[in-house]
Amino acid sequence: MAAGSVFAPVPRAPPVVVFQLTADFREDRDPRKVNLGVGAYRTDEGQPWVLPVVKKVEQKIANDASLNHEYLPILGLPEFRASASRIALGEDSCAIKENRVGGVQCLGGTGALRIGAEFLRRWYNGTNNTATPVYISSPSWENHNAVFVNAGFKDIRAYRYWDAAKRGLDLEGLLEDMESAPEFSIFVLHACAHNPTGTDPTLEQWKQIAAVMKRRFLFPFFDSAYQGFASGCLDRDAWAVRYFVSEGFELFCAQSFSKNFGLYNERVGNLSVVGKDADNVQCVLSQMEKIVRTIWSNPPSQGARIVATTLTCPQLFAEWKDNVKTMADRVLLMRSELRARLQALGTPGTWNHITEQIGMFSFTGLNPKQVEYMVKEKHIYLMASGRINMCGLTTKNLDYVASSIREAVTKFQ
């Protein structure tokens, strides 16, 4: 008699919620259906958009007979790493001028977070210190917790961020949690366009946050997934990261080029490392090289070449910034149109937070029963938290979505 499978004890893991939501949407046959769940840009026709500058650069790369498919260095394409760190920190960054910045090409922003987390667990606040507290905003992107847990950290804590009553930032709670955090704790900060709330600190509030973190010896680990995509301005969206660098912080910044280049499946990310001096940064990079070697060994070239070619050519860079602004402006338009419709319909509650928030996502304030009604009765797919992707709105479905929200809010107070 054949023995049972050695994998028989393995339980089935629950599906990843946002991807399951998309699968449910695809299977839905209702013609009214709307997908407000997926974290990707869509045109007003509801279609993915390949940026015109990306198409141009892809053709340029295809026609370049000097390129081949040899391995890249373990840390990645040098010109990609340098140009990626430069747009995060700015052309006039004192850290770049002093050669105390390094970059690691990673598999998307998630890969950058994982390499950074793995390094910090091995080498930060002692050697292999799994007890260093890691603070993640409440709420946050669901993968943040998992990345740090899987890197070996044992003490994952939440810091207050969202004030549900006023539908905005809980600055007082945030600062209190930083004040009470043990020294050398790691704080994961959203550089801009906070996911899922769309609520960012003001410049003055960022200064308050930095002051507390400096005094309490807390380590900033920025996640920058939406630079340029949030406001339409690269410099404005990088302001917090650059301010922290100007204040003398050593920090990590995980960058993703999925959203602002539309390169979702190319997995293009960079981990920018800012240290106190050049030698220190080189030591950090040497250890990160060891980590990368055992995870993916060498990164892929195509996406990195697209980004590097674009960022290092003035004409292409200008065209890219225009493409990014096109996406950001559409999102801003959908925000104002949705708010206007909700208010015109007399939807119960206040809706100014829709336009006060920024970036791809909006935390609508809808409760679980209202969300369930939206999904099951109206065929509008959104996260259980009430988060919606503003890019899923179009001029064709705005009226339907707005009236459905009004219906849900009226039925389930």
Short mmCIF file of C-alpha atoms in Angstrom, two decimals:
data_model
loop_
_atom_site.label_atom_id
_atom_site.label_comp_id
_atom_site.label_asym_id
_atom_site.label_seq_id
_atom_site.Cartn_x
_atom_site.Cartn_y
_atom_site.Cartn_z
CA MET A 1 0.00 0.00 0.00
CA ALA A 2 1.43 3.38 -1.02
CA ALA A 3 2.41 5.72 1.81
CA GLY A 4 0.62 9.04 2.17
CA SER A 5 2.20 12.24 0.93
CA VAL A 6 4.92 13.80 3.08
CA PHE A 7 3.02 17.03 2.45
CA ALA A 8 -0.24 15.70 3.89
CA PRO A 9 0.05 17.71 7.14
CA VAL A 10 0.39 20.99 5.24
CA PRO A 11 -2.74 23.15 5.71
CA ARG A 12 -4.09 25.32 2.93
CA ALA A 13 -3.13 28.95 3.56
CA PRO A 14 -5.82 31.61 3.19
CA PRO A 15 -5.62 33.51 -0.11
CA VAL A 16 -3.97 36.93 -0.31
CA VAL A 17 -6.99 39.17 0.15
CA VAL A 18 -6.35 41.79 -2.53
CA PHE A 19 -5.59 39.17 -5.20
CA GLN A 20 -8.64 37.11 -4.20
CA LEU A 21 -10.73 40.25 -4.56
CA THR A 22 -9.49 40.65 -8.14
CA ALA A 23 -10.22 36.97 -8.88
CA ASP A 24 -13.78 37.39 -7.55
CA PHE A 25 -14.21 40.50 -9.70
CA ARG A 26 -13.12 38.64 -12.84
CA GLU A 27 -15.62 35.84 -12.21
CA ASP A 28 -18.49 38.29 -11.64
CA ARG A 29 -20.79 38.44 -14.67
CA ASP A 30 -22.71 41.54 -13.57
CA PRO A 31 -22.24 44.31 -16.17
CA ARG A 32 -22.21 46.98 -13.45
CA LYS A 33 -19.17 45.53 -11.65
CA VAL A 34 -16.35 47.87 -10.57
CA ASN A 35 -12.94 46.89 -9.19
CA LEU A 36 -11.72 49.37 -6.57
CA GLY A 37 -9.41 46.88 -4.89
CA VAL A 38 -6.33 46.29 -6.99
CA GLY A 39 -3.32 48.55 -6.35
CA ALA A 40 -2.52 49.49 -9.93
CA TYR A 41 -3.18 52.48 -12.19
CA ARG A 42 -6.02 52.36 -14.69
CA THR A 43 -6.97 54.77 -17.47
CA ASP A 44 -10.41 56.36 -17.73
CA GLU A 45 -11.27 53.35 -19.91
CA GLY A 46 -10.40 51.08 -16.98
CA GLN A 47 -7.32 49.70 -18.73
CA PRO A 48 -3.67 49.33 -17.67
CA TRP A 49 -1.42 52.05 -19.11
CA VAL A 50 2.03 51.42 -20.53
CA LEU A 51 3.73 54.80 -20.16
CA PRO A 52 4.68 56.29 -23.56
CA VAL A 53 8.22 56.94 -22.30
CA VAL A 54 8.53 53.28 -21.27
CA LYS A 55 7.50 52.13 -24.76
CA LYS A 56 10.12 54.44 -26.25
CA VAL A 57 12.89 53.20 -23.94
CA GLU A 58 11.95 49.55 -24.46
CA GLN A 59 12.40 50.05 -28.21
CA LYS A 60 15.71 51.82 -27.61
CA ILE A 61 16.94 48.88 -25.49
CA ALA A 62 15.76 46.32 -28.07
CA ASN A 63 17.74 48.13 -30.79
CA ASP A 64 20.95 48.38 -28.74
CA ALA A 65 23.24 45.66 -30.13
CA SER A 66 25.76 46.18 -27.32
CA LEU A 67 23.43 44.79 -24.65
CA ASN A 68 23.45 41.15 -23.61
CA HIS A 69 22.06 38.84 -20.96
CA GLU A 70 25.14 38.43 -18.78
CA TYR A 71 24.71 38.49 -15.02
CA LEU A 72 24.46 41.89 -13.38
CA PRO A 73 26.53 42.56 -10.25
CA ILE A 74 24.92 41.06 -7.15
CA LEU A 75 23.90 44.52 -5.91
CA GLY A 76 22.42 45.40 -9.29
CA LEU A 77 22.90 47.70 -12.26
CA PRO A 78 25.19 50.51 -11.01
CA GLU A 79 23.57 53.31 -13.02
CA PHE A 80 20.11 52.21 -11.84
CA ARG A 81 21.14 52.15 -8.18
CA ALA A 82 22.78 55.58 -8.39
CA SER A 83 19.96 57.28 -10.30
CA ALA A 84 17.26 55.69 -8.11
CA SER A 85 18.92 56.93 -4.92
CA ARG A 86 19.39 60.34 -6.52
CA ILE A 87 15.68 60.89 -7.21
CA ALA A 88 14.84 59.83 -3.66
CA LEU A 89 17.41 62.07 -1.98
CA GLY A 90 17.66 64.92 -4.50
CA GLU A 91 20.37 66.22 -6.82
CA ASP A 92 21.79 68.50 -4.12
CA SER A 93 21.76 65.91 -1.33
CA CYS A 94 24.61 66.43 1.11
CA ALA A 95 24.70 62.66 1.70
CA ILE A 96 25.27 61.95 -2.01
CA LYS A 97 27.95 64.66 -2.25
CA GLU A 98 29.74 63.12 0.73
CA ASN A 99 29.57 59.60 -0.80
CA ARG A 100 27.65 58.18 2.14
CA VAL A 101 24.75 56.78 0.12
CA GLY A 102 24.51 53.29 -1.33
CA GLY A 103 21.86 51.45 -3.29
CA VAL A 104 20.81 47.83 -3.69
CA GLN A 105 18.70 46.83 -6.67
CA CYS A 106 15.85 44.70 -5.34
CA LEU A 107 12.82 42.79 -6.55
CA GLY A 108 10.33 45.63 -6.19
CA GLY A 109 9.63 47.59 -3.06
CA THR A 110 8.83 44.37 -1.20
CA GLY A 111 12.29 43.01 -1.98
CA ALA A 112 13.86 46.25 -0.76
CA LEU A 113 11.92 46.02 2.50
CA ARG A 114 12.97 42.40 2.95
CA ILE A 115 16.68 43.01 2.32
CA GLY A 116 16.60 45.97 4.69
CA ALA A 117 14.73 44.00 7.35
CA GLU A 118 17.08 41.03 7.03
CA PHE A 119 20.12 43.28 7.40
CA LEU A 120 18.68 45.09 10.43
CA ARG A 121 17.89 41.80 12.17
CA ARG A 122 21.45 40.58 11.59
CA TRP A 123 23.43 43.76 12.28
CA TYR A 124 21.38 46.55 13.89
CA ASN A 125 21.23 47.16 17.66
CA GLY A 126 23.59 44.24 18.29
CA THR A 127 24.17 41.08 16.30
CA ASN A 128 21.16 38.98 15.37
CA ASN A 129 18.93 40.92 17.76
CA THR A 130 15.45 39.60 17.01
CA ALA A 131 14.03 41.48 20.01
CA THR A 132 14.46 45.01 18.57
CA PRO A 133 10.92 46.44 18.44
CA VAL A 134 9.63 47.20 14.95
CA TYR A 135 6.81 49.76 14.84
CA ILE A 136 4.33 49.74 11.94
CA SER A 137 1.51 52.24 11.53
CA SER A 138 -2.05 51.25 12.39
CA PRO A 139 -3.29 50.65 9.78
CA SER A 140 -0.60 49.89 7.20
CA TRP A 141 0.02 47.87 4.07
CA GLU A 142 -0.61 44.30 5.22
CA ASN A 143 2.74 43.03 3.91
CA HIS A 144 4.79 45.24 6.26
CA ASN A 145 4.14 43.03 9.27
CA ALA A 146 4.79 39.83 7.35
CA VAL A 147 8.11 41.06 5.89
CA PHE A 148 9.57 41.87 9.30
CA VAL A 149 8.18 38.72 10.95
CA ASN A 150 9.68 36.59 8.19
CA ALA A 151 13.00 38.40 8.58
CA GLY A 152 13.06 37.08 12.16
CA PHE A 153 11.85 39.99 14.27
CA LYS A 154 9.85 38.86 17.31
CA ASP A 155 8.45 42.16 18.59
CA ILE A 156 6.23 43.84 16.00
CA ARG A 157 4.23 46.73 17.44
CA ALA A 158 1.65 49.17 16.07
CA TYR A 159 1.92 52.92 16.38
CA ARG A 160 -1.19 55.07 16.21
CA TYR A 161 -1.75 56.78 12.88
CA TRP A 162 -5.38 56.94 11.76
CA ASP A 163 -8.03 58.81 13.73
CA ALA A 164 -11.29 57.19 12.61
CA ALA A 165 -13.47 59.83 14.26
CA LYS A 166 -11.96 62.78 12.41
CA ARG A 167 -10.85 60.69 9.42
CA GLY A 168 -7.35 62.06 9.54
CA LEU A 169 -3.92 61.72 11.16
CA ASP A 170 -3.71 60.96 14.87
CA LEU A 171 -0.56 63.04 15.35
CA GLU A 172 -0.85 63.16 19.13
CA GLY A 173 -1.12 59.38 19.38
CA LEU A 174 1.71 58.88 16.90
CA LEU A 175 4.08 61.15 18.82
CA GLU A 176 3.11 59.57 22.16
CA ASP A 177 3.93 56.12 20.79
CA MET A 178 7.31 57.36 19.56
CA GLU A 179 8.05 58.95 22.93
CA SER A 180 7.32 55.69 24.74
CA ALA A 181 9.16 53.43 22.26
CA PRO A 182 12.43 51.87 23.50
CA GLU A 183 15.55 53.57 22.14
CA PHE A 184 16.83 52.13 18.84
CA SER A 185 13.37 50.85 17.87
CA ILE A 186 12.74 50.67 14.11
CA PHE A 187 9.87 52.75 12.72
CA VAL A 188 8.45 51.95 9.26
CA LEU A 189 7.34 55.27 7.75
CA HIS A 190 5.39 55.83 4.54
CA ALA A 191 7.32 58.47 2.56
CA CYS A 192 4.13 59.73 0.88
CA ALA A 193 0.63 58.58 -0.06
CA HIS A 194 0.17 56.45 3.06
CA ASN A 195 -1.30 53.05 2.25
CA PRO A 196 -4.16 52.46 3.01
CA THR A 197 -5.32 55.80 4.45
CA GLY A 198 -4.02 58.28 1.85
CA THR A 199 -3.34 60.60 4.82
CA ASP A 200 0.15 62.10 5.10
CA PRO A 201 1.65 64.33 7.79
CA THR A 202 2.10 67.97 6.82
CA LEU A 203 5.64 69.33 6.48
CA GLU A 204 5.44 70.80 9.99
CA GLN A 205 4.17 67.51 11.38
CA TRP A 206 7.05 65.65 9.70
CA LYS A 207 9.42 68.03 11.49
CA GLN A 208 7.80 67.15 14.82
CA ILE A 209 8.09 63.44 14.02
CA ALA A 210 11.77 63.81 13.10
CA ALA A 211 12.52 65.77 16.29
CA VAL A 212 11.08 63.03 18.50
CA MET A 213 12.81 60.26 16.54
CA LYS A 214 16.17 62.02 16.79
CA ARG A 215 15.84 62.60 20.52
CA ARG A 216 14.68 59.02 21.16
CA PHE A 217 17.33 57.40 18.90
CA LEU A 218 14.71 55.71 16.68
CA PHE A 219 15.65 54.31 13.28
CA PRO A 220 13.62 55.49 10.25
CA PHE A 221 12.88 52.91 7.55
CA PHE A 222 10.98 54.72 4.80
CA ASP A 223 8.78 52.90 2.30
CA SER A 224 8.56 55.03 -0.85
CA ALA A 225 6.19 53.32 -3.28
CA TYR A 226 4.52 56.38 -4.85
CA GLN A 227 7.09 59.11 -5.49
CA GLY A 228 5.66 61.48 -8.10
CA PHE A 229 2.45 59.50 -8.26
CA ALA A 230 1.00 61.13 -5.13
CA SER A 231 1.17 64.85 -5.87
CA GLY A 232 2.55 64.80 -9.41
CA CYS A 233 5.81 66.32 -8.11
CA LEU A 234 8.86 64.13 -7.42
CA ASP A 235 10.41 66.64 -5.02
CA ARG A 236 7.27 67.19 -2.96
CA ASP A 237 6.69 63.47 -2.55
CA ALA A 238 10.30 62.95 -1.39
CA TRP A 239 10.28 65.86 1.06
CA ALA A 240 10.09 63.79 4.25
CA VAL A 241 12.97 61.48 3.29
CA ARG A 242 15.16 64.43 2.30
CA TYR A 243 14.34 66.32 5.48
CA PHE A 244 15.37 63.36 7.65
CA VAL A 245 18.67 63.11 5.75
CA SER A 246 19.26 66.85 6.21
CA GLU A 247 18.71 66.35 9.95
CA GLY A 248 21.58 63.88 10.08
CA PHE A 249 19.66 60.60 10.30
CA GLU A 250 21.08 57.31 9.13
CA LEU A 251 18.19 55.59 7.40
CA PHE A 252 16.91 53.10 4.86
CA CYS A 253 14.50 53.98 2.05
CA ALA A 254 12.78 51.18 0.11
CA GLN A 255 11.81 52.45 -3.34
CA SER A 256 9.38 50.89 -5.79
CA PHE A 257 9.08 51.79 -9.47
CA SER A 258 5.95 49.70 -10.00
CA LYS A 259 3.52 52.61 -9.75
CA ASN A 260 5.45 55.62 -11.07
CA PHE A 261 6.82 53.72 -14.10
CA GLY A 262 3.90 51.28 -14.48
CA LEU A 263 6.43 48.43 -14.32
CA TYR A 264 4.39 46.22 -12.02
CA ASN A 265 5.56 42.84 -13.30
CA GLU A 266 9.20 43.82 -13.88
CA ARG A 267 9.79 44.01 -10.10
CA VAL A 268 12.00 47.10 -10.06
CA GLY A 269 13.03 48.28 -6.61
CA ASN A 270 15.95 49.93 -4.86
CA LEU A 271 17.04 50.09 -1.24
CA SER A 272 18.77 53.40 -0.55
CA VAL A 273 21.10 53.33 2.43
CA VAL A 274 22.21 56.58 4.09
CA GLY A 275 25.05 56.28 6.61
CA LYS A 276 27.43 58.52 8.54
CA ASP A 277 30.43 58.05 6.23
CA ALA A 278 31.51 56.31 3.03
CA ASP A 279 33.40 53.45 4.71
CA ASN A 280 30.43 52.67 6.93
CA VAL A 281 28.07 52.48 3.92
CA GLN A 282 30.46 50.20 2.03
CA CYS A 283 30.53 47.80 4.99
CA VAL A 284 26.71 47.77 5.04
CA LEU A 285 26.57 47.08 1.30
CA SER A 286 29.09 44.24 1.63
CA GLN A 287 26.79 42.51 4.11
CA MET A 288 23.73 43.18 1.95
CA GLU A 289 25.57 41.57 -0.94
CA LYS A 290 25.86 38.39 1.16
CA ILE A 291 22.13 38.49 1.91
CA VAL A 292 21.12 39.04 -1.73
CA ARG A 293 23.39 36.19 -2.86
CA THR A 294 21.33 33.66 -0.89
CA ILE A 295 17.89 35.04 -1.85
CA TRP A 296 17.92 35.89 -5.59
CA SER A 297 21.66 35.96 -6.26
CA ASN A 298 21.44 38.47 -9.13
CA PRO A 299 18.65 40.86 -10.08
CA PRO A 300 16.94 41.02 -13.51
CA SER A 301 18.07 43.70 -15.94
CA GLN A 302 15.13 44.78 -18.11
CA GLY A 303 13.19 46.94 -15.67
CA ALA A 304 16.35 48.42 -14.17
CA ARG A 305 17.60 49.36 -17.64
CA ILE A 306 14.29 51.06 -18.46
CA VAL A 307 14.41 53.14 -15.28
CA ALA A 308 18.13 53.94 -15.50
CA THR A 309 17.92 54.95 -19.16
CA THR A 310 14.99 57.24 -18.39
CA LEU A 311 16.46 58.85 -15.29
CA THR A 312 19.87 59.54 -16.85
CA CYS A 313 18.64 61.18 -20.08
CA PRO A 314 17.30 64.75 -19.62
CA GLN A 315 14.77 64.47 -22.46
CA LEU A 316 13.43 61.09 -21.34
CA PHE A 317 13.39 62.21 -17.71
CA ALA A 318 11.26 65.23 -18.61
CA GLU A 319 8.89 63.02 -20.61
CA TRP A 320 8.62 60.58 -17.70
CA LYS A 321 7.76 63.37 -15.26
CA ASP A 322 5.00 64.45 -17.64
CA ASN A 323 3.68 60.86 -17.81
CA VAL A 324 3.70 60.62 -14.01
CA LYS A 325 1.83 63.91 -13.70
CA THR A 326 -0.80 62.59 -16.12
CA MET A 327 -1.46 59.68 -13.75
CA ALA A 328 -1.41 61.83 -10.61
CA ASP A 329 -3.76 64.41 -12.15
CA ARG A 330 -6.31 61.74 -13.09
CA VAL A 331 -6.32 60.45 -9.53
CA LEU A 332 -6.78 63.98 -8.16
CA LEU A 333 -9.66 64.54 -10.60
CA MET A 334 -11.40 61.33 -9.51
CA ARG A 335 -11.09 62.45 -5.88
CA SER A 336 -12.76 65.79 -6.50
CA GLU A 337 -15.46 64.24 -8.71
CA LEU A 338 -16.33 61.53 -6.19
CA ARG A 339 -16.53 63.99 -3.31
CA ALA A 340 -18.69 66.37 -5.36
CA ARG A 341 -21.12 63.58 -6.25
CA LEU A 342 -21.37 62.25 -2.69
CA GLN A 343 -22.12 65.73 -1.39
CA ALA A 344 -24.58 66.48 -4.18
CA LEU A 345 -26.47 63.28 -3.32
CA GLY A 346 -26.68 64.35 0.33
CA THR A 347 -24.77 61.29 1.46
CA PRO A 348 -24.80 61.12 5.28
CA GLY A 349 -21.52 62.06 6.94
CA THR A 350 -18.63 64.27 5.85
CA TRP A 351 -16.65 63.56 2.70
CA ASN A 352 -13.96 66.22 2.62
CA HIS A 353 -11.41 63.55 3.59
CA ILE A 354 -11.70 62.16 0.04
CA THR A 355 -9.90 65.22 -1.36
CA GLU A 356 -7.71 65.83 1.69
CA GLN A 357 -6.13 62.40 1.25
CA ILE A 358 -3.51 61.83 -1.43
CA GLY A 359 -2.21 59.10 -3.72
CA MET A 360 -3.74 55.97 -5.17
CA PHE A 361 -5.87 54.99 -2.19
CA SER A 362 -8.64 56.53 -0.14
CA PHE A 363 -9.78 55.34 3.27
CA THR A 364 -13.49 55.97 2.75
CA GLY A 365 -14.62 55.36 6.32
CA LEU A 366 -17.12 52.71 5.17
CA ASN A 367 -17.68 50.05 7.85
CA PRO A 368 -17.61 46.26 7.22
CA LYS A 369 -21.40 45.98 6.76
CA GLN A 370 -21.38 48.83 4.25
CA VAL A 371 -18.47 47.23 2.40
CA GLU A 372 -20.25 43.87 2.33
CA TYR A 373 -23.33 45.53 0.84
CA MET A 374 -21.19 47.25 -1.80
CA VAL A 375 -19.57 43.98 -2.84
CA LYS A 376 -22.52 41.59 -2.66
CA GLU A 377 -25.39 43.84 -3.76
CA LYS A 378 -23.73 46.47 -5.93
CA HIS A 379 -20.81 44.39 -7.36
CA ILE A 380 -18.31 47.07 -6.36
CA TYR A 381 -15.18 45.36 -5.09
CA LEU A 382 -13.18 47.07 -2.33
CA MET A 383 -11.14 46.04 0.70
CA ALA A 384 -12.96 45.18 3.94
CA SER A 385 -11.18 48.13 5.58
CA GLY A 386 -13.08 50.50 3.28
CA ARG A 387 -9.97 51.30 1.23
CA ILE A 388 -10.62 52.05 -2.42
CA ASN A 389 -8.25 52.51 -5.34
CA MET A 390 -9.10 55.88 -6.86
CA CYS A 391 -7.77 54.67 -10.23
CA GLY A 392 -10.66 52.22 -10.45
CA LEU A 393 -13.03 55.17 -10.79
CA THR A 394 -13.84 56.43 -14.27
CA THR A 395 -16.15 59.06 -15.75
CA LYS A 396 -18.43 56.14 -16.72
CA ASN A 397 -18.79 54.56 -13.27
CA LEU A 398 -18.52 57.56 -10.92
CA ASP A 399 -22.26 58.14 -10.68
CA TYR A 400 -22.94 54.46 -9.98
CA VAL A 401 -20.22 54.22 -7.31
CA ALA A 402 -21.33 57.44 -5.60
CA SER A 403 -25.00 56.44 -5.50
CA SER A 404 -24.02 52.97 -4.23
CA ILE A 405 -21.97 54.49 -1.41
CA ARG A 406 -24.91 56.70 -0.48
CA GLU A 407 -27.18 53.66 -0.48
CA ALA A 408 -24.78 51.64 1.70
CA VAL A 409 -24.26 54.47 4.19
CA THR A 410 -28.01 55.14 4.42
CA LYS A 411 -28.94 51.49 4.93
CA PHE A 412 -26.19 50.64 7.44
CA GLN A 413 -25.37 53.53 9.75
#
